[in-house]
Amino acid sequence: MSLKRRCEHVTEGTHEAGSGTLLNKIYTELYITEGQSEEVDTQHEVRQLERTSQKNIQDTPIKCQDIFKVLSEQQRHIRVVLTNGVAGVGKTFSVQKFSLDWAEGLENQDISLVLPLSWRELNLIRDKQHSLLSLLHVFHPTLQKIRAEDLTVWKLLFIFDGLDESRFSLGFNKHQLISDITQVSSVAVLLVNLIQGNLLPSALIWITSRPAAAHQIPPSCVDRITEVRGFTDSQKEEYFRRRFSDEDLSKRIISHIKASRSLHIMCLIPVFCWITAIVLEDMMTRDQRGELPQTLTDLYSHFLMVQIKRKKQKYGGKQRPEELTEADKELLLKLGRLAFEHLEKGNIMFYSEDLERCGLDVSEVSVYSGVCTEIFKRESVIFQKSVYCFVHLSIQEFLAAVYMFHLYTRKDTVVINQFLEYSEPITSLDGFLRRALRKSLESENGHLDLFVRFLHGLSLESNQRILGGLLDQRNSHPETIQKVLNNLKELNSDEFSPDRSINIFHCLMEMKDQSVHQEIQEFLKSEKKSERRLSVIHCSALAYLLQMSEEVLDELNLQQYNTSVKGRRRLIPAVRNCRKAELWDCSLSEISCDSLASALRSNPSHLRELDLSGNQLKDPGVNLLCGALQDPLCELETLRLSRCSLSETSCDSVASALKSNLSHLRVLDLSSNTLQDSGVKRLCSGLESPNCKLERLRLIKCSLSEISCGSLASALRSNPSHLRELDLGQNQLKDPGVKLLCGFLHFPNCRLETLGLRECSLSEISCDSLASALRSNPSHLRELDLRWNQLQDSGVKLLSDLVENPHYGLETLRHFW
């Protein structure tokens, strides 16, 4: 009954007293899948949404009520589940729905007790000492009479919601071992022992987290990883239909969202649907003459003003609701300062002392609960310290941008220069925005991407006008705006990842410059694509549109585009949405490999064939790629790395990938790299692995000698090899090397069909060795290339006889000088 009371009412966005709605009235089923998206711990959450805006048809959705149910014969008992999802995507709603269904006797009735414990609440006692039993008594007073022996025999479910809000140091590697639920220890040690199964080993554990914090739980402790993807397109529509009784209004809102790509993508997040609904309902139900918001900056500017209006309607005031008083402006800028300072530190939660440091009064913040909300406040001694956060991370980023733009208009160079790490005074709007953009591009995980998009959007007089005088409009002259647009279109981002450079295109869109977008749409419709020269910003826009397309490209060949070397690099993110990528001779470097590795880890990963020949990737670049090959989502089958300036070091990375039981690699070309014998020896540690499924290997012109032949023969003998083609041409193997290779050809498990030994300094002696090997074993060898060797007529005749003899399988012999 206690849990039912706690879960049956929910609040969307705000946590005002009395603002609750019945959960079952508004709950819309979320799209939850097993597994997780690419690079969940490093990507900005908006970028993740953009990349996963189409669901993978191969995914099997899981209802939150079934989160602990075994779905296939391969799965063992599921004790610990880790659920990932970006901020506001509905993780807490899923937890509440699971708990409410249990409390009402509808689902999971085999569980004796469901025990929600949020990390933000646990933070408040992180310095205290507790036993697990006393911890439950504190957080769930209705369990005061429960005894220790009851907990050991009942089936319990502990739900730890919001790991990203944890301020604990969870030491899974080194900690005190506790198995008694009455033993007192630090809270962190209790939690680690509970998750590891030392305490109550039969208890179920459900942990939810934003992606960036999920790595705190070791994979060895987790039986199932799920991801809350938010709403599918049909679920978005259902949300708006359920929210508005006015059917015509819900249809108009749905229609507008579909027309705006950025709004449609963001509406994957339920809390963003709430923000959108608030703004569009307000604008569509009054005498609205201006255009409806098309960009995120538009939408968030309107959202802020709706919150101001609601505050004034609730608390009174003589001025018109849409007008900002000086007190309003002052308070919003203080909120902006709080947002900015904590965005820079990576914080999404603040305590009352953080508010006071920015000159904010706690009671003032409660007035703007639609923007910055008190997360909880319980009438218990333990919860005397309140915690605050912005309704959504994107609102924090928007307010931070408002504050930063205000500082620029006030010429507050100290804070700006400190943030931009720039010593010279910034005197122009285009200079300010250019430096801010470069700062965001330098970020590895893009945590300033949306902030910078908002900064560019706020430079427009139209958005400044919406904000009612909060920002000084004197800097937004048409010629200044044009200069900013030109800077965006011409920016040299060569030292940054191509993925990061796409944000330049988004900044253009926030400034309502549709020219590049329209030109690319025309390009895609054009029948003479090769005649149209693409600039670098065109390439960023094209990469974005191609990777967002619902249609997967069969082949992406960068040489087919009429653009510069820099333009081709900007096109790389489109690899994410194609099956075959031809990227040879595109002057790519290690920076490009970062984007490619990300594409290989994407969910779903469509790429099956990747040709990177003739690029200066070097060993660090290949190391990045090989890390991605070991990702469970990667299904690459063909990788060509000819002429990529690789050394023996790369062979270690490739061998690790081949050893992985997750690798799908079937074709590997490492030709024209200085691998040497030491490199091939390292490579062989992968070839001899039972997990290696390689079928074609090319090592042409790799500075090899007979020593490599010994390594290869040994490795391929030790494993029932899948190898069908081996090309060792243009290496100084000589006759002793071929003799060593023939030791593998003798081997009963040898399935080799094609062997390339062109220009390997061989004589007729090698012909003797090969003929002997092919006679002694019913060989699978069909094709033999011995061109450009000193074979002599006698040696050639030995092998030619084998071709003509029907008892042997050799079909093709290439031997001319």
PDB file of N, CA, C and O in Angstrom, residues 32 42 63 168 298 726 791 813:
ATOM      1  N   ILE A  32      12.056  -0.357 -25.146  1.00  0.00           N
ATOM      2  CA  ILE A  32      13.199  -0.835 -24.367  1.00  0.00           C
ATOM      3  C   ILE A  32      13.780  -2.051 -25.091  1.00  0.00           C
ATOM      4  O   ILE A  32      13.038  -2.931 -25.523  1.00  0.00           O
ATOM      5  N   THR A  42      30.572   7.722 -24.046  1.00  0.00           N
ATOM      6  CA  THR A  42      31.373   8.849 -24.525  1.00  0.00           C
ATOM      7  C   THR A  42      30.600   9.844 -25.362  1.00  0.00           C
ATOM      8  O   THR A  42      31.106  10.903 -25.649  1.00  0.00           O
ATOM      9  N   LYS A  63       9.242  -5.369 -22.483  1.00  0.00           N
ATOM     10  CA  LYS A  63       8.391  -4.544 -21.628  1.00  0.00           C
ATOM     11  C   LYS A  63       9.056  -4.428 -20.265  1.00  0.00           C
ATOM     12  O   LYS A  63       9.715  -5.365 -19.803  1.00  0.00           O
ATOM     13  N   PHE A 168      28.824   8.290  -4.783  1.00  0.00           N
ATOM     14  CA  PHE A 168      29.584   7.239  -4.103  1.00  0.00           C
ATOM     15  C   PHE A 168      30.801   6.840  -4.940  1.00  0.00           C
ATOM     16  O   PHE A 168      30.782   6.933  -6.164  1.00  0.00           O
ATOM     17  N   ASP A 298      14.455  28.300 -30.849  1.00  0.00           N
ATOM     18  CA  ASP A 298      13.084  28.826 -30.911  1.00  0.00           C
ATOM     19  C   ASP A 298      12.232  28.231 -29.804  1.00  0.00           C
ATOM     20  O   ASP A 298      11.579  28.929 -29.039  1.00  0.00           O
ATOM     21  N   LEU A 726      45.576 -17.094 -49.516  1.00  0.00           N
ATOM     22  CA  LEU A 726      46.743 -16.501 -48.878  1.00  0.00           C
ATOM     23  C   LEU A 726      47.641 -15.932 -49.974  1.00  0.00           C
ATOM     24  O   LEU A 726      48.082 -16.663 -50.864  1.00  0.00           O
ATOM     25  N   LEU A 791      61.715 -19.910 -62.319  1.00  0.00           N
ATOM     26  CA  LEU A 791      61.275 -21.296 -62.083  1.00  0.00           C
ATOM     27  C   LEU A 791      61.946 -22.324 -62.992  1.00  0.00           C
ATOM     28  O   LEU A 791      62.008 -23.502 -62.635  1.00  0.00           O
ATOM     29  N   LEU A 813      47.379 -22.221 -63.034  1.00  0.00           N
ATOM     30  CA  LEU A 813      48.779 -21.979 -62.687  1.00  0.00           C
ATOM     31  C   LEU A 813      49.257 -20.752 -63.459  1.00  0.00           C
ATOM     32  O   LEU A 813      49.216 -20.735 -64.695  1.00  0.00           O
TER      33      LEU A 813
END
